[in-house]
Amino acid sequence: MRIFSLRGSMLGRSVLYYKGGTMKTVIVHPEKCIGCKHCMIACSIEHSQTKDLFSAISERPLPQPRIFVDIAHNLASFPNRCRHCSPAPCLEACPSGAIHRDEEVESILIDGSRCINCAMCAMACPFGVIRYWPDWRLPSCNEVALKCDNCVERLKAGSLPACVEACKTGALVYGEVNDIIRERHLVAIRQERIPDEVQLWRSVNAALA
Amino acid sequence: MKDYLVLGGSAAGLAAAEAIRRKSKDAKIAIVSDEPGRPYNRPLLSFALGGTTPADQLFARPGQYYTSWGFDCLSGKRAEGLDPQKSHVVLDNGQKVDYDVLLVATGSSPAPLDIPGMNLEGVFYFHTKKDMNDVNACLKDTTQAVVIGGGLVGIRVADALQKRGVQVTVLIASPFPLSQIADEASAVMVADVLRARGVHLVTRASPVEIQGKNGSVAGMVLENGETIPCQLVVVGKGVVPNTRFLEGSGIQIRRGIRTSSQLRTNLPGVFAAGDVVETLDLAKGYPDLHALWPAAVEQGRIAGCNMSGETIAYHGTISCNAIRIGEFHMVSGGISNPPEGNGYQSIVCHSPKRRIYKKIVTKGDRIVGMIFVNDIASAGVIIRLIKQKRRLSSVDADLLAPRFNVGQISLVL
Ligand SMILES: Cc1cc2nc3c(=O)[nH]c(=O)nc-3n(C[C@H](O)[C@H](O)[C@H](O)COP(=O)(O)OP(=O)(O)OC[C@H]3O[C@@H](n4cnc5c(N)ncnc54)[C@H](O)[C@@H]3O)c2cc1C
Ligand code: SF4
């Protein structure tokens, strides 16, 4: 097995945020992404009120994706999504305790009802995946911080995250970190540099363990 | 078994005490805090005043916090002196508390304002839960308020008061609000938003006297002779580190307590963390004060580890802040408004129609500062570039493009 830990070619890879033990997560293979944006649509629909494409487009507030397919430095398309970092910079920065970790599915979640829309999390997120938008689940439909929730409801019900289900090219896969690394055809997993603060907090946690 | 003593029970002090406890189940840990009661989250105070944060969400820790962690809490007591030779701290009631390892995490206090009338009923600083409660209690008799200071705290308090139905005037010494974190263009946008919401701003204003009537605030007199009638005055002129009680202890202080990368002071067994210290500013390249909650927590945690015998280095931080007023968002970080020349360059993308303003400040091949207004999604990516001191092969306007994303800087990250 060969894992490049180049400073150079590093793209969206959740693997590195794995902190030990077994863990299932969405792993992004940008080289397989063809930029069709099916994941963005599936994500928007999954987080809409009606969960149906045709009625979702007329909903207010308009459903928003939590995964973003954009053009990367090599002009290839690049699916950008919350890495559910461990420890998570947004969680550390949130003053109101709206951000927490769901241990069962290893996901960083935002509780909109506690969010005061202060924008501290966007300032802290090293990947730029937090947006602000009215949330229909709240009684007054306030604008709050929104980001990928790993489709926890679906995961807990035993199905795949919506973006993974929608991705037909294998650019987004959900699986056990270890298994995936072991797979032969995924030998060349390029790694993404861990944000400095995440690395520092890990050494603090290791010291305290 | 070592005796640990922590001065200050807020962001930095509690993070350190918790780290010490996680390292040692039975260490003796005492916390001296002159603020009585359950620990709370200071940055939420203005949100609580404005009604966004319910009072019970202000708390940073669960009830029974001190006993559940096994901390010995000397609540409502002030540290008045430190004797490093005898390894003890003297409290305001004369009590001497011995330590083997000490953390100074006494934070900061509002910079004092010295004008006549400061002792009138209805004049407050805005730094503690008590201040917030006092301002809140004063609101029932208030229709007009004056906020002195156009910094983050002043602007947030003004916005909160306006939300509570008070007619607010903000007195700003500089030509623009938020002069510490914004540049002229973004400050103008802040000012416009505030004015549109009904907040009255007076720039280049200096207050000379608070007028009273029957012991209570009645008006604010400005240098130009103008008097603004008001029943409430909130002073927010920045903060100063709480180091006064350390005078004579031999601890090295410049603007804040000087610390090594392991957050040790020059005195043996004495550490310091939070608003009270100077730590390396990664954008400026020299140690500076940073009044930031997440930085205080991070420093506290690392100091706590090192007090327990670890050797973890704190790398420093940059000043960065986010502010939101209604629909308006702004994130600013590092050297956002550099002095003319000195090798700084600014790349700006301003679209008044879409009310978007983005600026990146570079020096050589490094990004050292940023301001993003109303399109803040990738602000954290830029802040990461500043903190990591990444050399950029070509710093260009792409970083400001609406579609800019972390994938585009992977090459240099
Ligand atoms: C209104 C307001 C809004 C803010 N908003 C933000 C924000 O949005 N984002 C952000 O990052 N930061 C914000 N800050 C700054 C942030 O609150 C501070 O950086 C943080 O609280 C620093 O934590 P600390 O533990 O170092 O000190 P502090 O929180 O200042 O706590 C120090 C404690 O020590 C006590 N103490 C002081 N002297 C003594 C003594 N001699 N003996 C015993 N006890 C003593 C004090 O009473 C206090 O309880 C805000 C601050 C204020 C006031
Ligand atoms: S915007 Fe909401 S989730 Fe983000 S830091 Fe602020 S309170 Fe927390």
Coordinates of C-alpha atoms in Angstrom, one line a residue, chain B residues 46-227:
Chain B
S46 CA -24.6 41.0 23.9
F47 CA -26.7 38.3 22.3
A48 CA -28.4 37.7 25.6
L49 CA -29.0 41.4 26.0
G50 CA -30.6 41.5 22.5
G51 CA -32.8 38.6 23.3
T52 CA -31.2 36.2 20.8
T53 CA -29.7 33.9 23.5
P54 CA -32.1 32.8 26.2
A55 CA -30.7 33.4 29.7
D56 CA -30.2 29.7 30.4
Q57 CA -28.0 29.2 27.3
L58 CA -25.5 31.8 28.6
F59 CA -23.8 29.2 30.7
A60 CA -20.6 27.6 29.5
R61 CA -20.8 24.7 32.0
P62 CA -23.5 22.5 33.6
G63 CA -24.8 23.2 37.1
Q64 CA -22.7 21.8 40.0
Y65 CA -19.7 22.2 37.7
Y66 CA -17.1 22.8 40.3
T67 CA -18.0 19.9 42.6
S68 CA -18.5 17.5 39.7
W69 CA -14.9 18.2 38.5
G70 CA -13.6 18.2 42.1
F71 CA -12.4 21.7 41.9
D72 CA -12.0 23.7 45.1
C73 CA -13.7 27.0 44.1
L74 CA -12.8 30.2 46.0
S75 CA -15.6 32.1 44.4
G76 CA -16.1 35.8 45.0
K77 CA -12.4 36.2 46.1
R78 CA -9.9 38.4 44.4
A79 CA -6.1 37.7 44.1
E80 CA -4.4 40.8 45.4
G81 CA -0.7 39.7 45.2
L82 CA 1.7 37.0 44.2
D83 CA 4.8 36.1 46.2
P84 CA 6.9 33.8 44.0
Q85 CA 9.6 33.3 46.7
K86 CA 7.0 31.9 49.2
S87 CA 4.9 30.4 46.4
H88 CA 1.7 31.8 47.5
V89 CA -1.1 34.1 46.4
V90 CA -2.7 36.6 48.7
L91 CA -6.4 37.1 48.5
D92 CA -8.5 40.2 49.2
N93 CA -9.5 38.7 52.6
G94 CA -5.9 38.3 53.6
Q95 CA -5.9 34.6 53.1
K96 CA -2.7 33.1 51.6
V97 CA -3.1 30.2 49.2
D98 CA 0.0 28.1 48.5
Y99 CA 0.7 26.6 45.1
D100 CA 3.2 24.3 43.5
V101 CA 2.0 25.2 40.0
L102 CA 0.1 28.4 39.3
L103 CA -1.9 29.6 36.3
V104 CA -2.7 33.3 35.9
A105 CA -5.8 33.5 33.7
T106 CA -7.3 36.7 35.1
G107 CA -8.4 37.9 31.6
S108 CA -9.0 41.5 30.9
S109 CA -11.2 44.4 32.1
P110 CA -12.8 47.2 30.2
A111 CA -10.4 50.1 29.5
P112 CA -11.5 52.8 32.0
L113 CA -13.1 56.0 30.8
D114 CA -12.3 59.0 33.0
I115 CA -14.9 61.8 32.5
P116 CA -17.2 63.5 34.9
G117 CA -20.4 61.7 35.6
M118 CA -19.1 58.1 35.4
N119 CA -20.5 57.4 38.9
L120 CA -24.1 58.2 37.9
E121 CA -26.8 55.7 38.1
G122 CA -27.3 54.2 34.6
V123 CA -23.6 54.2 33.5
F124 CA -22.1 50.8 32.8
Y125 CA -19.3 48.9 31.2
F126 CA -20.2 45.8 29.3
H127 CA -17.9 43.0 30.3
T128 CA -19.6 40.7 32.8
K129 CA -22.9 38.9 33.4
K130 CA -23.5 41.4 36.1
D131 CA -23.0 44.3 33.7
M132 CA -25.4 42.7 31.3
N133 CA -28.0 42.2 34.0
D134 CA -27.6 45.8 35.2
V135 CA -28.0 47.2 31.7
N136 CA -31.0 44.9 31.2
A137 CA -32.6 46.1 34.5
C138 CA -32.0 49.7 33.4
L139 CA -33.9 49.2 30.1
K140 CA -37.3 49.6 31.7
D141 CA -36.6 53.3 32.3
T142 CA -34.7 53.9 29.1
T143 CA -35.9 55.2 25.8
Q144 CA -32.6 56.7 24.7
A145 CA -29.1 55.3 25.2
V146 CA -25.6 56.3 24.3
V147 CA -22.9 53.8 23.6
I148 CA -19.3 55.1 23.9
G149 CA -17.0 53.2 21.6
G150 CA -17.4 51.9 18.0
G151 CA -15.5 48.6 18.5
L152 CA -16.9 45.2 18.4
V153 CA -18.4 45.3 21.8
G154 CA -19.9 48.8 21.3
I155 CA -21.4 47.9 18.0
R156 CA -22.9 44.6 19.2
V157 CA -24.3 46.3 22.3
A158 CA -25.8 49.1 20.1
D159 CA -27.4 46.5 17.9
A160 CA -28.8 44.6 20.9
L161 CA -30.2 47.8 22.5
Q162 CA -31.8 48.8 19.2
K163 CA -33.4 45.4 19.0
R164 CA -34.9 46.0 22.5
G165 CA -36.6 49.2 21.2
V166 CA -34.1 51.7 22.5
Q167 CA -33.1 54.8 20.5
V168 CA -29.3 54.3 20.4
T169 CA -26.5 56.8 19.6
V170 CA -22.9 55.4 19.2
L171 CA -20.0 57.8 19.8
I172 CA -17.0 56.7 17.8
A173 CA -13.6 58.4 18.3
S174 CA -12.3 57.4 14.8
P175 CA -13.9 58.4 11.5
F176 CA -15.4 55.0 11.2
P177 CA -16.8 52.2 13.3
L178 CA -14.8 49.0 13.9
S179 CA -11.6 50.8 13.1
Q180 CA -9.5 48.0 14.7
I181 CA -10.8 45.3 12.4
A182 CA -12.3 47.0 9.3
D183 CA -10.9 49.2 6.6
E184 CA -12.7 52.3 5.4
A185 CA -14.8 50.6 2.7
S186 CA -16.1 47.8 4.9
A187 CA -16.6 50.2 7.9
V188 CA -18.8 52.4 5.6
M189 CA -20.9 49.3 4.9
V190 CA -21.2 48.6 8.7
A191 CA -22.2 52.2 9.3
D192 CA -24.8 52.1 6.5
V193 CA -26.3 48.9 7.9
L194 CA -26.5 50.3 11.4
R195 CA -28.0 53.6 10.3
A196 CA -30.6 51.7 8.2
R197 CA -31.6 49.8 11.3
G198 CA -32.1 53.1 13.2
V199 CA -28.9 53.3 15.1
H200 CA -27.5 56.8 15.2
L201 CA -23.7 57.1 14.7
V202 CA -21.6 60.1 15.6
T203 CA -18.0 59.7 14.4
R204 CA -14.9 61.7 15.5
A205 CA -16.8 62.2 18.7
S206 CA -15.4 62.6 22.1
P207 CA -17.6 62.6 25.2
V208 CA -16.6 65.2 27.8
E209 CA -19.2 64.7 30.5
I210 CA -22.2 62.7 31.5
Q211 CA -24.9 64.9 32.9
G212 CA -27.0 63.7 35.7
K213 CA -30.4 64.4 37.3
N214 CA -31.2 63.2 40.8
G215 CA -28.1 60.9 40.6
S216 CA -29.2 59.3 37.3
V217 CA -28.0 59.8 33.8
A218 CA -29.8 62.5 31.9
G219 CA -27.5 63.3 29.0
M220 CA -24.2 63.1 27.3
V221 CA -22.2 66.2 26.5
L222 CA -19.9 66.1 23.5
E223 CA -16.8 68.1 22.8
N224 CA -18.6 70.3 20.3
G225 CA -21.0 71.3 23.1
E226 CA -23.9 69.2 21.8
T227 CA -25.9 67.3 24.4

